C-alpha cells in the first residue's frame, strides 16, 4: 500500500509540474486533472477519458485536509462524473454510487451555504436518472423536491439559476409523462422558457436548454393537438442543433430529438420532406453514437419508428425490414430493469404486426403479441403511456382473432381497448386514436354477436374520433375510412339508404385527403368502391358501377400499397370490367394480378401462413381464366390458371425436383439450392420454444431471399435455363398422351372447359353450368344419418344427371368419346376442376339407370389431377426403377382410439385386409401392420411399391394440410392415443420406389376447404407429392361391403397372365371396372360407389 501511495504521489507531483501548479495540494491537483478529463469527455464521448476523470476524482478524496466544503465539492464532482459514465455505459452501479456521494455532499452542506443549490441540483439529476431506469415514482418525487429547493434557494440574478430551472423542468415533464397531470407540463414549459430567456445567446449551455424546451413543447402538442406548439418545438430544436459544434458529444441527442419533432409534423401534415429529414438526422444520431453507449437503444428505437412511417407511406418493404432490425437492436441492448424498455418493446411489436399484415407470417404476429404483453406488464398502472400500449396490444389480439377465430382474443382485445379509452383524459390528443381503435373492435364484436347495440356504440366512438381530430391532421383519413365501414355495416343491417349515403361521403373524403403515394390509399379506395357498388345494387344507377370500377382500378395501380390490398382490388375490378364488357382491360389485369400471386405467397412462410395467404385470393385464378377465355386466348388462360392454382402443391413438388442434371452441370449451385430448400422447409418440432420458432421464421425469410438469387444463378447455367420455370404449352400437351386433359373452369363470370390433347388446346363454352347452381350443389352435405341415406342417394343422382347435362356431355361430344362401346377402346380423361368445379364428380356424371349410356362411365376412363403440374410429376414418377420384386404394405386400423362407441370399430377392415392380402401375397412381398403409428408407416413406405390403407380418415377444412389418416401411438404415459399421418407429414418424404397407394379411408380425396379449393390439398394429393404416381381415394365415406368389393375387384383386375401389372392405363381401368361392377347392383345408391376416384398418371 505504501508503494502504491508513493506511486500516486509521484504521479501527482509530475502533473503539478506539467500543469504548472506549484504549491498546490495533492487533492487539488487530482481534482483539477479529473475536471480536465471530464471536459474532454463531454466533447468527445471517449469512455477512457471519463474513466480517468473518475479515477482522479476518487484519488482526490483520499487526501486529508481541514476544509469540509472542499470535500463536499470533491464528492459532488465525483457524483457528476459517475452519472456521466452511467449515461455512457448504463452500468447501474455507477448511478447508485453517484446518488450516494451526491447525498453525502448535500447532507453535509449548511442550509445557508451558496453551494447547497449545486449539490441539490446534482442529487436531483441522479434521482431522475434512477427513476428513468427503474420507474420508481419515489425517486422522481424526491428529485422534484430537491430540484425545487435548488431553484428557490438561488438568487434570480445568479448565473446558475438557468441550469437549475432547466433541470427542474425536466423532472416536472417526467412527472407529467407518468401521471398525465397537465399542470406539471405547463409548469415545466414555464420554467424551461425562463432557463432559455435568462441565458446569454453565446452561452455553451443554451443548446441544452433549447433542446429541453422543445421536448416539453412537443409533449404539449401531443396532449392538445395545437400545431403551434410543434412548430415552436421544431424551431428551438433546430437552434439547439445548429448552435452545437459537430464534435460535441451532446449533438447526437439534439439530432435525435429534432428528428422526433419532424416525424410528428409529418404525421400531422403528411409532408414527405419532414419525414426524409427526420430519417436523415436520426441516422446521424445513430451512426455518431458509440455501440456501447446507453443512449444508443433510444436512438435506434426512434430511427425504427421513422423507417416504419416511411414504409407506411411508400410500401417499400426494405424500410420495414430495417425498422424491425433496429427496433430489435434497441430491445436486445436494453437492460430488463430499464423503464424505457416498454417503449422499445411496444414499438418492435408494431413493426412486427406491420410485417404480418404485409406477408402473413404468423410467427410475426405471435411475437408482436408477446412483446406487446411485455410492454404492458412492465408499465405501472399510473403511467400515462400505458393507454397506448394497451391499444397496441388490442390491435394485435384482434388480428389474431381475425386469423384463427378464437373469441377469447377478441374479448381481450375489446377489454384492453376500452381500458385505453377510459384511462385517457378527455383533453388528451391521442384519445382519438384510442377511440378509433376501440370502435374497430366493437365492430368486430358486432360481426361475432349480431348485437346492434355493439354496432351503435362502434359508430358513436368512431364519430367521436373524427370530431376530435383537426381537419388538416393526417390521422383523420383513417378515422373517416373506419367510420364509413361501420355506417355501411349498419346499412346492411337495417337497410337505411341514409347510412350508405353518409358512408360514401366520408369514404370519399378519406380518399381525396390521402396523398397519391400513400400505402393506405388502395385500402381507402377499396372501401369507397365497395360502397359505390352497394349503392348500384340498391338503385341500379350505372354511374355508381362505372365509378366503382374506376376506383378499384386506381387501387390496383396504387403501387405503393400492400400487394394483398391491390390483389383484392384487382379481383373486384375483373368482375366489374367483365360486367361492363370491357374485356381487353379485364384481360390485361388478369395477367398482371396472376403474376403478382406468387410474390405474396412467399416460400419464407410456413404451411399455415401460405394457406392463409392463398385463402385470401380464392377464385381469382378462375376469374382470370374466364376473362382470358373471353378474350379468345386459351393458351394464356391455361398457363395463368396453372400459375394461380395448386400453388402450395407445386411448391411441395418443387422440393423434390430432380437435381441430377444440375449436379453434373454445377455441383456447387446444386448443393446450395438443396441446403436453402431444406432450411425453408425445416419443420419446427412440437416441443420447440417460442424463441426457437421465431428464429426458424427468421432463417426461413433469409433463406427464401437467398433462394431466389440462387435460382436466377442456376437459370444462367447453360442447359439449366428452364430450371424451376413454369411449364410450356408443349409440356402440358405431353401430359395428355393417351387421352385428354380436361380443365373445367367455373366462376361467377363464365364457365368453360379447356381441352388439352397431345396435338393442341381447345375450349368449349358451358353456358348452362352456372356458378349459382354449382354453389348450391357443392354446398350440400351428402353423408349423414343412415336413415336419411335413401333421400340423399336420390338427390345425389339428380346432381349427377345435372352435371352430365350442363358439362360432361358437351365435353365428351367435343372430343368424340361417345361412340366407343368397349372399355378396351375407351379414351382416358384426366379431369381438373377449378374454382367452383374443384370438387365435382365428373367421372360419375350422368344417368346410371339400367340400359342408360348417358353417363361418363360408359364412354371414358376417368382420372383426376389437382393441376397439370402435378400430373406431369406423377407421369415422371412412373418411370422410376421399382426393382425386381414388388413390395406391398397393408396398414389397417380395425379399432381407432379416441372415437365415439360405434365409430371406433371398423369390422369391414378385417375382411378388406384378407381380400387384398389374398391377391397381393402371390405377386409381392407383403408387410402387414395392424394398429400402426405414423412413424412406423413412414418407415415402411420408404421401401414399398404398393401401399394399401384401411382406416378412418380425417379432413380439416380450415387447415387441409393437417388432414390425414387416423392411426395410433403411445403417449408419454404409454396410453394408446390417436396418431395422424398428415398431408404435411407426407410432403416431407420423397419415396423412391412408390407406385400405387390405395386409401380405403373416409374422405381422403374430399376437397371442401372452400377458400382453398383451388389448392386441392387432401390426403390423396399428399401421397402424390410423396412420390406415388397412382393414388386411389374416396370423396366421402362408404359402406364396408362396398369398400371390400371395390378393393378386391381392383387388385384382381391388375393381374394379367399371372403377373401383377402397375401400368398407368391398367390401374385407372381396374378401378373403373371394379366400381362399374358395384354400380350395376347399386345403381340407385350412387353414394355407395361414386366416391372412388383415381388420381395420377
mmCIF file of C-alpha atoms in Angstrom, residues 76-298:
data_model
loop_
_atom_site.group_PDB
_atom_site.id
_atom_site.type_symbol
_atom_site.label_atom_id
_atom_site.label_comp_id
_atom_site.label_asym_id
_atom_site.label_seq_id
_atom_site.Cartn_x
_atom_site.Cartn_y
_atom_site.Cartn_z
ATOM 1 C CA UNK A 76 -20.191 16.487 -5.931
ATOM 2 C CA UNK A 77 -17.721 16.302 -8.817
ATOM 3 C CA UNK A 78 -17.306 12.558 -8.389
ATOM 4 C CA UNK A 79 -21.098 12.183 -8.461
ATOM 5 C CA UNK A 80 -21.311 14.137 -11.718
ATOM 6 C CA UNK A 81 -18.568 12.022 -13.295
ATOM 7 C CA UNK A 82 -20.156 8.739 -12.175
ATOM 8 C CA UNK A 83 -23.528 9.861 -13.554
ATOM 9 C CA UNK A 84 -21.895 10.674 -16.888
ATOM 10 C CA UNK A 85 -20.290 7.257 -17.066
ATOM 11 C CA UNK A 86 -23.641 5.669 -16.247
ATOM 12 C CA UNK A 87 -25.183 7.596 -19.142
ATOM 13 C CA UNK A 88 -22.383 6.280 -21.330
ATOM 14 C CA UNK A 89 -22.452 2.619 -20.279
ATOM 15 C CA UNK A 90 -25.750 2.011 -18.496
ATOM 16 C CA UNK A 91 -23.958 0.391 -15.542
ATOM 17 C CA UNK A 92 -26.403 0.839 -12.639
ATOM 18 C CA UNK A 93 -23.586 0.519 -10.081
ATOM 19 C CA UNK A 94 -22.198 3.870 -11.262
ATOM 20 C CA UNK A 95 -25.587 5.529 -10.785
ATOM 21 C CA UNK A 96 -26.064 4.055 -7.307
ATOM 22 C CA UNK A 97 -22.626 5.311 -6.245
ATOM 23 C CA UNK A 98 -23.329 8.711 -7.833
ATOM 24 C CA UNK A 99 -26.524 9.074 -5.759
ATOM 25 C CA UNK A 100 -24.688 8.009 -2.644
ATOM 26 C CA UNK A 101 -21.890 10.595 -2.954
ATOM 27 C CA UNK A 102 -24.359 13.311 -4.058
ATOM 28 C CA UNK A 103 -26.396 12.684 -0.907
ATOM 29 C CA UNK A 104 -23.246 12.973 1.223
ATOM 30 C CA UNK A 105 -22.359 16.300 -0.393
ATOM 31 C CA UNK A 106 -25.843 17.764 0.100
ATOM 32 C CA UNK A 107 -26.342 16.390 3.604
ATOM 33 C CA UNK A 108 -23.052 17.795 4.950
ATOM 34 C CA UNK A 109 -23.537 21.293 3.497
ATOM 35 C CA UNK A 110 -25.077 24.022 5.713
ATOM 36 C CA UNK A 111 -28.514 25.195 4.575
ATOM 37 C CA UNK A 112 -27.295 28.757 4.144
ATOM 38 C CA UNK A 113 -24.267 27.790 2.048
ATOM 39 C CA UNK A 114 -24.270 29.095 -1.518
ATOM 40 C CA UNK A 115 -23.070 25.684 -2.882
ATOM 41 C CA UNK A 116 -26.017 23.785 -1.461
ATOM 42 C CA UNK A 117 -28.102 24.567 -4.539
ATOM 43 C CA UNK A 118 -25.434 22.947 -6.754
ATOM 44 C CA UNK A 119 -25.401 19.780 -4.675
ATOM 45 C CA UNK A 120 -29.198 19.561 -4.506
ATOM 46 C CA UNK A 121 -29.451 20.071 -8.255
ATOM 47 C CA UNK A 122 -26.896 17.321 -8.856
ATOM 48 C CA UNK A 123 -28.673 14.940 -6.493
ATOM 49 C CA UNK A 124 -31.975 15.621 -8.242
ATOM 50 C CA UNK A 125 -30.481 14.790 -11.633
ATOM 51 C CA UNK A 126 -29.217 11.467 -10.391
ATOM 52 C CA UNK A 127 -32.505 10.543 -8.759
ATOM 53 C CA UNK A 128 -34.262 11.367 -12.024
ATOM 54 C CA UNK A 129 -31.851 9.066 -13.860
ATOM 55 C CA UNK A 130 -32.655 6.237 -11.458
ATOM 56 C CA UNK A 131 -36.369 6.856 -11.893
ATOM 57 C CA UNK A 132 -35.916 6.625 -15.667
ATOM 58 C CA UNK A 133 -34.145 3.324 -15.149
ATOM 59 C CA UNK A 134 -36.433 1.686 -12.609
ATOM 60 C CA UNK A 135 -39.731 3.580 -12.819
ATOM 61 C CA UNK A 136 -39.804 4.018 -9.014
ATOM 62 C CA UNK A 137 -42.010 7.101 -8.525
ATOM 63 C CA UNK A 138 -40.425 7.794 -5.108
ATOM 64 C CA UNK A 139 -37.162 8.690 -6.853
ATOM 65 C CA UNK A 140 -38.953 11.138 -9.139
ATOM 66 C CA UNK A 141 -40.840 12.807 -6.279
ATOM 67 C CA UNK A 142 -37.602 13.281 -4.311
ATOM 68 C CA UNK A 143 -35.851 14.550 -7.479
ATOM 69 C CA UNK A 144 -38.565 17.203 -7.945
ATOM 70 C CA UNK A 145 -38.370 18.194 -4.272
ATOM 71 C CA UNK A 146 -34.588 18.764 -4.214
ATOM 72 C CA UNK A 147 -34.622 20.403 -7.674
ATOM 73 C CA UNK A 148 -37.248 22.872 -6.451
ATOM 74 C CA UNK A 149 -35.114 23.578 -3.387
ATOM 75 C CA UNK A 150 -32.158 24.333 -5.660
ATOM 76 C CA UNK A 151 -34.274 26.826 -7.639
ATOM 77 C CA UNK A 152 -35.869 28.573 -4.661
ATOM 78 C CA UNK A 153 -32.556 28.930 -2.805
ATOM 79 C CA UNK A 154 -30.823 30.618 -5.767
ATOM 80 C CA UNK A 155 -30.964 34.405 -6.348
ATOM 81 C CA UNK A 156 -32.769 35.438 -9.546
ATOM 82 C CA UNK A 157 -29.665 37.116 -10.904
ATOM 83 C CA UNK A 158 -27.389 34.137 -10.277
ATOM 84 C CA UNK A 159 -25.786 32.591 -13.372
ATOM 85 C CA UNK A 160 -26.565 29.042 -12.160
ATOM 86 C CA UNK A 161 -30.320 29.642 -11.966
ATOM 87 C CA UNK A 162 -30.916 28.844 -15.632
ATOM 88 C CA UNK A 163 -29.387 25.397 -15.187
ATOM 89 C CA UNK A 164 -31.458 24.678 -12.090
ATOM 90 C CA UNK A 165 -34.641 25.802 -13.850
ATOM 91 C CA UNK A 166 -33.794 23.598 -16.830
ATOM 92 C CA UNK A 167 -33.305 20.550 -14.626
ATOM 93 C CA UNK A 168 -36.399 21.266 -12.540
ATOM 94 C CA UNK A 169 -38.445 21.488 -15.744
ATOM 95 C CA UNK A 170 -37.157 18.114 -16.932
ATOM 96 C CA UNK A 171 -38.375 16.479 -13.747
ATOM 97 C CA UNK A 172 -41.793 18.092 -13.970
ATOM 98 C CA UNK A 173 -42.071 16.824 -17.558
ATOM 99 C CA UNK A 174 -41.244 13.319 -16.360
ATOM 100 C CA UNK A 175 -43.996 13.514 -13.737
ATOM 101 C CA UNK A 176 -46.434 14.674 -16.397
ATOM 102 C CA UNK A 177 -45.465 11.687 -18.543
ATOM 103 C CA UNK A 178 -46.134 9.440 -15.570
ATOM 104 C CA UNK A 179 -49.383 10.920 -14.313
ATOM 105 C CA UNK A 180 -50.818 12.857 -17.266
ATOM 106 C CA UNK A 181 -51.404 15.906 -14.991
ATOM 107 C CA UNK A 182 -51.311 18.859 -17.430
ATOM 108 C CA UNK A 183 -50.388 21.273 -14.604
ATOM 109 C CA UNK A 184 -46.969 19.609 -14.379
ATOM 110 C CA UNK A 185 -46.387 20.090 -18.102
ATOM 111 C CA UNK A 186 -47.465 23.737 -18.061
ATOM 112 C CA UNK A 187 -45.097 24.471 -15.163
ATOM 113 C CA UNK A 188 -42.312 22.533 -16.924
ATOM 114 C CA UNK A 189 -42.693 24.712 -20.047
ATOM 115 C CA UNK A 190 -42.778 27.875 -17.945
ATOM 116 C CA UNK A 191 -39.510 27.115 -16.117
ATOM 117 C CA UNK A 192 -37.866 25.868 -19.349
ATOM 118 C CA UNK A 193 -38.692 29.211 -21.003
ATOM 119 C CA UNK A 194 -37.187 31.011 -18.013
ATOM 120 C CA UNK A 195 -33.995 28.949 -18.420
ATOM 121 C CA UNK A 196 -33.728 29.890 -22.107
ATOM 122 C CA UNK A 197 -34.565 33.586 -21.759
ATOM 123 C CA UNK A 198 -32.141 34.089 -18.868
ATOM 124 C CA UNK A 199 -29.205 32.526 -20.739
ATOM 125 C CA UNK A 200 -26.877 34.586 -22.982
ATOM 126 C CA UNK A 201 -27.016 33.594 -26.655
ATOM 127 C CA UNK A 202 -23.339 32.685 -26.661
ATOM 128 C CA UNK A 203 -23.541 30.501 -23.574
ATOM 129 C CA UNK A 204 -22.458 26.884 -24.109
ATOM 130 C CA UNK A 205 -25.471 25.503 -22.178
ATOM 131 C CA UNK A 206 -28.094 27.342 -24.233
ATOM 132 C CA UNK A 207 -28.359 24.475 -26.741
ATOM 133 C CA UNK A 208 -29.263 22.080 -23.941
ATOM 134 C CA UNK A 209 -31.944 24.435 -22.581
ATOM 135 C CA UNK A 210 -33.408 24.914 -26.059
ATOM 136 C CA UNK A 211 -33.468 21.174 -26.633
ATOM 137 C CA UNK A 212 -35.301 20.583 -23.363
ATOM 138 C CA UNK A 213 -37.801 23.355 -24.033
ATOM 139 C CA UNK A 214 -38.504 21.752 -27.413
ATOM 140 C CA UNK A 215 -39.221 18.374 -25.806
ATOM 141 C CA UNK A 216 -41.776 19.928 -23.480
ATOM 142 C CA UNK A 217 -43.482 21.836 -26.278
ATOM 143 C CA UNK A 218 -43.698 18.589 -28.240
ATOM 144 C CA UNK A 219 -45.376 16.963 -25.275
ATOM 145 C CA UNK A 220 -47.960 19.762 -25.121
ATOM 146 C CA UNK A 221 -48.618 19.354 -28.843
ATOM 147 C CA UNK A 222 -49.160 15.630 -28.296
ATOM 148 C CA UNK A 223 -51.602 16.437 -25.500
ATOM 149 C CA UNK A 224 -53.566 19.264 -27.078
ATOM 150 C CA UNK A 225 -53.015 18.890 -30.818
ATOM 151 C CA UNK A 226 -52.081 22.580 -31.102
ATOM 152 C CA UNK A 227 -49.730 22.668 -34.093
ATOM 153 C CA UNK A 228 -48.221 25.986 -32.934
ATOM 154 C CA UNK A 229 -46.517 24.102 -30.107
ATOM 155 C CA UNK A 230 -44.969 21.658 -32.537
ATOM 156 C CA UNK A 231 -43.768 24.417 -34.867
ATOM 157 C CA UNK A 232 -42.043 26.175 -31.952
ATOM 158 C CA UNK A 233 -40.614 22.865 -30.749
ATOM 159 C CA UNK A 234 -39.015 22.282 -34.164
ATOM 160 C CA UNK A 235 -37.697 25.832 -34.243
ATOM 161 C CA UNK A 236 -35.922 25.611 -30.870
ATOM 162 C CA UNK A 237 -34.697 22.069 -31.606
ATOM 163 C CA UNK A 238 -33.072 23.367 -34.811
ATOM 164 C CA UNK A 239 -31.430 26.148 -32.818
ATOM 165 C CA UNK A 240 -30.027 23.557 -30.413
ATOM 166 C CA UNK A 241 -28.543 21.564 -33.300
ATOM 167 C CA UNK A 242 -27.118 24.485 -35.260
ATOM 168 C CA UNK A 243 -25.505 26.059 -32.176
ATOM 169 C CA UNK A 244 -23.682 22.866 -31.183
ATOM 170 C CA UNK A 245 -20.220 22.041 -32.592
ATOM 171 C CA UNK A 246 -20.045 18.929 -34.814
ATOM 172 C CA UNK A 247 -17.583 17.271 -32.444
ATOM 173 C CA UNK A 248 -19.640 17.829 -29.304
ATOM 174 C CA UNK A 249 -20.971 14.663 -27.656
ATOM 175 C CA UNK A 250 -24.368 16.264 -26.926
ATOM 176 C CA UNK A 251 -25.081 16.850 -30.613
ATOM 177 C CA UNK A 252 -26.379 13.316 -31.192
ATOM 178 C CA UNK A 253 -29.081 13.812 -28.554
ATOM 179 C CA UNK A 254 -30.187 17.083 -30.133
ATOM 180 C CA UNK A 255 -30.305 15.438 -33.572
ATOM 181 C CA UNK A 256 -32.388 12.584 -32.182
ATOM 182 C CA UNK A 257 -34.864 14.999 -30.621
ATOM 183 C CA UNK A 258 -35.115 17.150 -33.743
ATOM 184 C CA UNK A 259 -35.886 14.004 -35.733
ATOM 185 C CA UNK A 260 -38.730 13.109 -33.357
ATOM 186 C CA UNK A 261 -40.328 16.510 -33.815
ATOM 187 C CA UNK A 262 -40.027 16.389 -37.603
ATOM 188 C CA UNK A 263 -41.671 12.956 -37.545
ATOM 189 C CA UNK A 264 -44.533 14.396 -35.509
ATOM 190 C CA UNK A 265 -45.039 17.187 -38.025
ATOM 191 C CA UNK A 266 -45.026 14.675 -40.862
ATOM 192 C CA UNK A 267 -47.729 12.715 -39.045
ATOM 193 C CA UNK A 268 -49.825 15.898 -38.955
ATOM 194 C CA UNK A 269 -49.197 17.257 -42.451
ATOM 195 C CA UNK A 270 -48.072 14.236 -44.474
ATOM 196 C CA UNK A 271 -45.182 16.286 -45.882
ATOM 197 C CA UNK A 272 -42.559 13.741 -47.004
ATOM 198 C CA UNK A 273 -39.787 16.338 -46.715
ATOM 199 C CA UNK A 274 -40.221 16.304 -42.940
ATOM 200 C CA UNK A 275 -40.066 12.508 -42.794
ATOM 201 C CA UNK A 276 -36.994 12.299 -45.023
ATOM 202 C CA UNK A 277 -35.182 14.887 -42.866
ATOM 203 C CA UNK A 278 -36.305 13.070 -39.711
ATOM 204 C CA UNK A 279 -34.760 9.832 -41.007
ATOM 205 C CA UNK A 280 -31.584 11.663 -42.046
ATOM 206 C CA UNK A 281 -30.975 13.255 -38.634
ATOM 207 C CA UNK A 282 -31.976 10.041 -36.816
ATOM 208 C CA UNK A 283 -29.360 8.141 -38.831
ATOM 209 C CA UNK A 284 -26.755 10.759 -37.939
ATOM 210 C CA UNK A 285 -27.588 10.289 -34.275
ATOM 211 C CA UNK A 286 -27.248 6.500 -34.531
ATOM 212 C CA UNK A 287 -24.002 6.393 -36.518
ATOM 213 C CA UNK A 288 -22.420 9.053 -34.296
ATOM 214 C CA UNK A 289 -23.113 7.139 -31.090
ATOM 215 C CA UNK A 290 -20.637 4.534 -29.788
ATOM 216 C CA UNK A 291 -22.027 0.984 -29.841
ATOM 217 C CA UNK A 292 -21.623 0.651 -26.074
ATOM 218 C CA UNK A 293 -23.395 3.931 -25.263
ATOM 219 C CA UNK A 294 -26.514 3.626 -23.106
ATOM 220 C CA UNK A 295 -28.433 6.148 -25.253
ATOM 221 C CA UNK A 296 -27.962 4.153 -28.438
ATOM 222 C CA UNK A 297 -31.026 1.995 -27.799
ATOM 223 C CA UNK A 298 -33.245 5.086 -27.704
#
